[in-house]
């Protein structure tokens, strides 16, 4: 019998947490197991299908077609994103800034950055979606078709985006160290990642919680465990706050409706395309925004910088959590 160990700390002190299947894209009919590591407080899926990415990321996967429709939810999301972009870029010094979006698809987040700050002059996408390359390049972004682990360049970047990315890789610490190596002096890394210690995670723990994003989310954190692992990778956390997790609530709710025959979801028409999705996104975003000041939500916004050689503090000004309240209302997985 295979002994299951933590993919980060290699400790064998793991406990079975839940079973879940793909309730969004139906890429697999099997149930996957999630385990919690008692030593480093992460949640991980078993098995990790890191060698079958073409199977678990179908051609209609949401990030391959970001912002394809103009809805009230997306317009609201755009306004929130713009606020967050401005809050972050004003922390950066320099007349000409560079930005890297890891897993950035067609570069729509980089479009927003350039819209928010005219100093963003050099933009790069690293992604595994070949279909995004031509669109991203046509919009003026450099595009590299490779996982971030294989990305080689002499350049460094003032801002690195890894929004809803770190949970998709089998070795998050390696990715954090890679990002640090690509960071310019005084640069920032912006990470958004799920928090499995949240209300919706508890409610839907045994019912294929949307935050599992089975089988595409490999490793999930809590806020304390994420901060610890960032520090172990040589990064200093300037700010880490909770933000709305409407996409996870929405997937969970639509899955419950599907169970009782009140919603249709299939591989051809995943939950994101359900007619109820925009309504649920707005409803649960509002719910999370109301409770954010006093409750843990299922998404975290974190701003990092490289640790100083002399201390673990940075001269950068901490960014207020109010200004980081932005979230990808569409998707967020």
Short mmCIF file of C-alpha atoms in Angstrom, two decimals:
data_model
loop_
_atom_site.label_atom_id
_atom_site.label_comp_id
_atom_site.label_asym_id
_atom_site.label_seq_id
_atom_site.Cartn_x
_atom_site.Cartn_y
_atom_site.Cartn_z
CA UNK A 1 0.00 0.00 0.00
CA UNK A 2 1.34 3.42 -0.98
CA UNK A 3 2.25 5.61 1.97
CA UNK A 4 0.84 9.09 1.45
CA UNK A 5 3.08 11.94 2.57
CA UNK A 6 2.81 15.71 2.45
CA UNK A 7 4.03 17.11 -0.91
CA UNK A 8 5.61 20.09 0.85
CA UNK A 9 7.21 18.84 4.06
CA UNK A 10 7.26 15.10 3.18
CA UNK A 11 5.84 14.30 6.61
CA UNK A 12 3.66 11.24 6.96
CA UNK A 13 1.38 12.86 9.55
CA UNK A 14 -1.52 13.29 7.17
CA UNK A 15 -5.22 12.69 7.78
CA UNK A 16 -7.97 12.06 5.27
CA UNK A 17 -10.04 15.23 4.94
CA UNK A 18 -12.66 14.68 2.23
CA UNK A 19 -13.52 13.12 -1.10
CA UNK A 20 -14.59 15.20 -4.08
CA UNK A 21 -15.17 14.94 -7.81
CA UNK A 22 -15.13 17.37 -10.70
CA UNK A 23 -18.50 19.13 -10.45
CA UNK A 24 -17.54 21.96 -12.83
CA UNK A 25 -16.07 20.46 -16.02
CA UNK A 26 -16.57 16.71 -15.44
CA UNK A 27 -13.10 15.83 -16.71
CA UNK A 28 -13.07 12.67 -14.60
CA UNK A 29 -15.76 10.44 -13.17
CA UNK A 30 -13.65 9.35 -10.22
CA UNK A 31 -13.61 10.59 -6.67
CA UNK A 32 -10.38 12.22 -5.50
CA UNK A 33 -9.09 12.23 -1.94
CA UNK A 34 -7.99 15.33 -0.06
CA UNK A 35 -5.59 14.99 2.85
CA UNK A 36 -4.55 17.46 5.52
CA UNK A 37 -0.96 17.62 6.74
CA UNK A 38 -0.83 18.07 10.51
CA UNK A 39 2.76 19.30 10.34
CA UNK A 40 2.46 22.19 7.90
CA UNK A 41 -1.33 22.73 7.79
CA UNK A 42 -1.94 22.32 4.08
CA UNK A 43 -4.62 20.43 2.20
CA UNK A 44 -3.60 18.41 -0.85
CA UNK A 45 -5.27 16.22 -3.43
CA UNK A 46 -4.32 12.63 -4.08
CA UNK A 47 -3.46 11.68 -6.69
CA UNK A 48 -2.15 14.86 -8.33
CA UNK A 49 -2.69 14.64 -12.09
CA UNK A 50 0.22 16.95 -12.90
CA UNK A 51 1.12 14.79 -15.92
CA UNK A 52 -2.39 14.99 -17.40
CA UNK A 53 -2.96 18.73 -17.64
CA UNK A 54 -4.51 18.48 -21.11
CA UNK A 55 -7.21 16.27 -19.63
CA UNK A 56 -8.05 18.24 -16.51
CA UNK A 57 -7.99 21.65 -18.24
CA UNK A 58 -10.54 21.31 -21.05
CA UNK A 59 -10.71 23.67 -24.01
CA UNK A 60 -13.65 25.53 -22.43
CA UNK A 61 -11.80 26.16 -19.15
CA UNK A 62 -12.75 29.60 -17.82
CA UNK A 63 -9.32 31.26 -17.80
CA UNK A 64 -8.78 30.37 -21.46
CA UNK A 65 -11.71 32.64 -22.32
CA UNK A 66 -11.52 35.32 -19.64
CA UNK A 67 -13.85 38.27 -20.05
CA UNK A 68 -15.53 36.79 -23.10
CA UNK A 69 -18.87 38.28 -22.06
CA UNK A 70 -19.90 41.68 -20.76
CA UNK A 71 -22.03 41.14 -17.68
CA UNK A 72 -22.85 43.23 -14.63
CA UNK A 73 -20.66 40.91 -12.54
CA UNK A 74 -17.72 41.37 -14.88
CA UNK A 75 -18.12 45.14 -14.96
CA UNK A 76 -18.17 45.15 -11.16
CA UNK A 77 -15.10 42.93 -11.14
CA UNK A 78 -13.30 45.28 -13.53
CA UNK A 79 -13.88 48.24 -11.22
CA UNK A 80 -12.59 46.30 -8.25
CA UNK A 81 -9.58 45.07 -10.18
CA UNK A 82 -8.70 48.61 -11.25
CA UNK A 83 -8.72 49.77 -7.62
CA UNK A 84 -6.43 46.93 -6.63
CA UNK A 85 -4.07 47.56 -9.56
CA UNK A 86 -3.73 51.21 -8.60
CA UNK A 87 -3.16 50.38 -4.94
CA UNK A 88 -0.33 48.04 -5.86
CA UNK A 89 1.43 49.93 -8.63
CA UNK A 90 1.65 53.13 -6.58
CA UNK A 91 3.95 51.20 -4.22
CA UNK A 92 6.46 50.73 -7.04
CA UNK A 93 9.16 53.24 -7.86
CA UNK A 94 10.41 53.97 -11.35
CA UNK A 95 9.32 55.62 -14.58
CA UNK A 96 9.17 52.39 -16.58
CA UNK A 97 7.87 49.23 -14.93
CA UNK A 98 7.71 45.60 -16.01
CA UNK A 99 5.07 43.05 -15.06
CA UNK A 100 4.82 39.27 -15.37
CA UNK A 101 1.54 37.36 -15.16
CA UNK A 102 2.04 33.67 -14.44
CA UNK A 103 -0.87 31.72 -15.87
CA UNK A 104 -2.11 34.96 -17.39
CA UNK A 105 -3.85 33.54 -20.46
CA UNK A 106 -4.52 36.24 -23.04
CA UNK A 107 -3.16 38.93 -20.72
CA UNK A 108 -6.39 40.54 -19.56
CA UNK A 109 -4.99 41.30 -16.11
CA UNK A 110 -1.97 42.93 -17.70
CA UNK A 111 -4.38 44.99 -19.80
CA UNK A 112 -5.89 46.22 -16.55
CA UNK A 113 -2.50 47.03 -15.08
CA UNK A 114 -1.55 49.12 -18.10
CA UNK A 115 -4.91 50.87 -17.91
CA UNK A 116 -4.34 51.64 -14.23
CA UNK A 117 -0.74 52.87 -14.49
CA UNK A 118 0.90 54.23 -17.64
CA UNK A 119 4.33 53.31 -16.26
CA UNK A 120 3.62 49.62 -16.95
CA UNK A 121 5.52 49.42 -20.22
CA UNK A 122 6.85 45.86 -20.47
CA UNK A 123 4.37 43.03 -19.94
CA UNK A 124 4.91 39.28 -20.14
CA UNK A 125 2.62 36.26 -19.90
CA UNK A 126 3.81 32.76 -19.00
CA UNK A 127 1.10 30.18 -19.64
CA UNK A 128 0.53 26.62 -20.87
CA UNK A 129 -2.42 27.58 -23.09
CA UNK A 130 -1.20 27.65 -26.70
CA UNK A 131 -4.50 29.15 -27.79
CA UNK A 132 -3.81 32.32 -25.80
CA UNK A 133 -0.47 33.12 -27.43
CA UNK A 134 -1.60 34.96 -30.56
CA UNK A 135 -4.19 37.04 -28.72
CA UNK A 136 -1.77 38.03 -25.97
CA UNK A 137 0.94 39.00 -28.45
CA UNK A 138 -1.54 40.96 -30.56
CA UNK A 139 -2.31 43.02 -27.45
CA UNK A 140 1.36 43.85 -27.00
CA UNK A 141 2.35 41.29 -24.36
CA UNK A 142 5.34 39.00 -24.56
CA UNK A 143 4.14 35.40 -24.37
CA UNK A 144 6.05 32.29 -23.29
CA UNK A 145 4.37 28.91 -23.74
CA UNK A 146 5.79 27.05 -20.76
CA UNK A 147 5.07 26.25 -17.14
CA UNK A 148 6.68 28.80 -14.84
CA UNK A 149 9.13 26.14 -13.66
CA UNK A 150 10.64 26.04 -17.16
CA UNK A 151 10.61 29.79 -17.81
CA UNK A 152 14.15 31.08 -18.41
CA UNK A 153 14.99 34.73 -18.89
CA UNK A 154 17.66 37.26 -18.05
CA UNK A 155 14.98 39.81 -17.22
CA UNK A 156 13.57 40.62 -13.81
CA UNK A 157 10.16 42.11 -13.10
CA UNK A 158 8.87 44.89 -10.88
CA UNK A 159 5.53 43.15 -10.37
CA UNK A 160 4.72 39.45 -10.62
CA UNK A 161 1.09 38.31 -10.65
CA UNK A 162 0.15 34.82 -9.54
CA UNK A 163 -3.59 35.13 -9.09
CA UNK A 164 -5.28 31.80 -8.45
CA UNK A 165 -2.15 30.02 -9.64
CA UNK A 166 -0.13 28.69 -6.70
CA UNK A 167 -2.80 26.15 -5.76
CA UNK A 168 -2.57 24.59 -9.24
CA UNK A 169 1.04 23.42 -8.95
CA UNK A 170 2.36 20.30 -7.19
CA UNK A 171 5.29 22.13 -5.55
CA UNK A 172 4.22 25.62 -4.42
CA UNK A 173 7.51 26.27 -2.61
CA UNK A 174 9.44 25.77 -5.85
CA UNK A 175 7.16 28.28 -7.57
CA UNK A 176 7.57 30.83 -4.77
CA UNK A 177 11.35 30.52 -5.02
CA UNK A 178 11.16 30.83 -8.80
CA UNK A 179 9.09 34.00 -8.49
CA UNK A 180 11.60 35.43 -6.03
CA UNK A 181 14.41 34.79 -8.52
CA UNK A 182 12.52 36.78 -11.18
CA UNK A 183 11.79 39.76 -8.93
CA UNK A 184 13.54 43.09 -9.40
CA UNK A 185 14.97 44.82 -6.30
CA UNK A 186 12.05 46.44 -4.50
CA UNK A 187 9.57 44.50 -6.62
CA UNK A 188 6.30 42.95 -5.46
CA UNK A 189 4.57 39.62 -5.92
CA UNK A 190 0.78 39.59 -5.83
CA UNK A 191 -0.75 36.22 -5.01
CA UNK A 192 -4.37 35.24 -4.67
CA UNK A 193 -5.10 31.75 -3.39
CA UNK A 194 -7.93 29.89 -1.65
CA UNK A 195 -8.27 29.52 2.11
CA UNK A 196 -9.68 26.16 3.14
CA UNK A 197 -10.43 27.41 6.66
CA UNK A 198 -13.61 29.26 5.68
CA UNK A 199 -17.36 29.08 6.21
CA UNK A 200 -18.20 27.66 2.78
CA UNK A 201 -15.33 25.16 3.01
CA UNK A 202 -16.83 23.85 6.23
CA UNK A 203 -20.41 23.77 4.93
CA UNK A 204 -19.49 21.94 1.72
CA UNK A 205 -16.50 19.97 3.02
CA UNK A 206 -18.03 16.60 2.14
CA UNK A 207 -20.03 17.83 -0.86
CA UNK A 208 -17.34 18.72 -3.41
CA UNK A 209 -16.72 22.27 -2.16
CA UNK A 210 -16.10 24.67 -5.04
CA UNK A 211 -12.71 25.63 -3.61
CA UNK A 212 -11.42 22.11 -4.18
CA UNK A 213 -11.78 22.81 -7.92
CA UNK A 214 -11.24 19.06 -8.29
CA UNK A 215 -8.90 17.84 -9.72
CA UNK A 216 -7.14 21.10 -10.64
CA UNK A 217 -6.32 22.44 -7.16
CA UNK A 218 -3.35 20.46 -5.90
CA UNK A 219 -2.43 22.29 -2.67
CA UNK A 220 -4.56 24.59 -0.49
CA UNK A 221 -3.48 26.74 2.46
CA UNK A 222 -4.81 28.59 5.45
CA UNK A 223 -3.62 32.15 6.00
CA UNK A 224 -1.08 31.21 8.73
CA UNK A 225 0.29 28.25 6.76
CA UNK A 226 0.62 30.29 3.57
CA UNK A 227 2.56 33.02 5.36
CA UNK A 228 4.89 30.44 6.91
CA UNK A 229 5.61 28.78 3.59
CA UNK A 230 6.24 32.12 1.87
CA UNK A 231 8.78 32.98 4.55
CA UNK A 232 10.45 29.60 4.14
CA UNK A 233 10.89 30.44 0.44
CA UNK A 234 12.72 33.66 1.30
CA UNK A 235 9.78 36.01 0.85
CA UNK A 236 8.39 38.61 3.24
CA UNK A 237 4.62 39.05 3.45
CA UNK A 238 3.71 42.74 3.41
CA UNK A 239 -0.02 42.13 3.51
CA UNK A 240 -2.25 39.07 3.53
CA UNK A 241 -5.97 39.61 3.92
CA UNK A 242 -9.21 37.85 3.12
CA UNK A 243 -11.29 38.79 0.11
CA UNK A 244 -14.54 37.55 -1.36
CA UNK A 245 -14.79 33.96 -2.52
CA UNK A 246 -17.98 34.17 -4.56
CA UNK A 247 -16.82 31.71 -7.25
CA UNK A 248 -16.42 28.90 -4.71
CA UNK A 249 -19.80 29.61 -3.11
CA UNK A 250 -21.35 29.68 -6.59
CA UNK A 251 -19.92 26.35 -7.75
CA UNK A 252 -21.02 24.75 -4.48
CA UNK A 253 -24.54 26.20 -4.70
CA UNK A 254 -25.05 25.20 -8.32
CA UNK A 255 -23.81 21.70 -7.55
CA UNK A 256 -26.41 21.44 -4.78
CA UNK A 257 -29.12 22.57 -7.19
CA UNK A 258 -27.91 20.01 -9.72
CA UNK A 259 -28.22 17.28 -7.09
CA UNK A 260 -31.95 17.97 -6.79
CA UNK A 261 -32.53 18.50 -10.49
CA UNK A 262 -32.84 22.30 -10.43
CA UNK A 263 -29.71 23.12 -12.43
CA UNK A 264 -28.10 21.65 -15.52
CA UNK A 265 -24.31 21.33 -15.55
CA UNK A 266 -22.24 19.22 -17.93
CA UNK A 267 -18.84 19.00 -19.59
CA UNK A 268 -20.21 20.95 -22.55
CA UNK A 269 -21.89 23.52 -20.33
CA UNK A 270 -19.87 23.84 -17.10
CA UNK A 271 -21.16 25.55 -13.99
CA UNK A 272 -19.60 28.89 -14.92
CA UNK A 273 -21.93 29.02 -17.94
CA UNK A 274 -25.05 28.31 -15.93
CA UNK A 275 -27.61 31.11 -16.14
CA UNK A 276 -27.66 31.40 -12.33
CA UNK A 277 -23.91 32.04 -12.07
CA UNK A 278 -23.95 35.87 -12.45
CA UNK A 279 -26.67 36.17 -9.82
CA UNK A 280 -24.86 33.90 -7.37
CA UNK A 281 -21.56 35.70 -7.98
CA UNK A 282 -23.07 39.03 -7.00
CA UNK A 283 -25.04 37.58 -4.09
CA UNK A 284 -22.09 35.77 -2.51
CA UNK A 285 -19.63 38.56 -3.25
CA UNK A 286 -21.89 40.94 -1.32
CA UNK A 287 -22.24 38.39 1.49
CA UNK A 288 -18.48 37.98 1.78
CA UNK A 289 -17.77 41.70 1.62
CA UNK A 290 -20.15 42.29 4.53
CA UNK A 291 -18.50 39.67 6.71
CA UNK A 292 -14.86 40.18 5.66
CA UNK A 293 -13.97 42.51 8.56
CA UNK A 294 -14.76 39.84 11.15
CA UNK A 295 -14.72 36.49 9.36
CA UNK A 296 -12.47 34.25 7.29
CA UNK A 297 -13.49 34.00 3.66
CA UNK A 298 -12.34 31.44 1.12
CA UNK A 299 -9.96 33.70 -0.82
CA UNK A 300 -6.76 35.43 0.27
CA UNK A 301 -4.98 38.42 -1.27
CA UNK A 302 -1.28 38.53 -0.40
CA UNK A 303 1.47 40.98 -1.33
CA UNK A 304 5.04 39.72 -0.99
CA UNK A 305 8.54 41.01 -1.50
CA UNK A 306 11.97 39.43 -1.24
CA UNK A 307 13.40 39.20 2.24
CA UNK A 308 16.23 41.63 2.88
CA UNK A 309 19.69 40.16 3.34
CA UNK A 310 19.89 41.98 6.67
CA UNK A 311 16.32 41.63 7.89
CA UNK A 312 12.95 40.21 6.96
CA UNK A 313 11.28 43.58 6.76
CA UNK A 314 10.75 45.81 3.76
CA UNK A 315 10.61 49.54 3.28
CA UNK A 316 7.58 49.20 1.05
CA UNK A 317 4.42 50.68 2.48
CA UNK A 318 1.86 48.03 3.49
CA UNK A 319 -1.18 48.08 1.24
CA UNK A 320 -4.50 48.46 2.98
CA UNK A 321 -6.77 45.42 2.91
CA UNK A 322 -9.67 47.65 1.86
CA UNK A 323 -7.90 48.51 -1.37
CA UNK A 324 -7.05 44.86 -1.88
CA UNK A 325 -10.69 43.87 -1.64
CA UNK A 326 -10.72 43.24 -5.37
CA UNK A 327 -11.37 39.79 -6.71
CA UNK A 328 -11.87 37.90 -9.91
CA UNK A 329 -15.62 37.58 -9.76
CA UNK A 330 -15.57 35.54 -12.94
CA UNK A 331 -13.79 32.30 -12.17
CA UNK A 332 -11.38 32.68 -9.30
CA UNK A 333 -10.36 29.06 -9.34
#
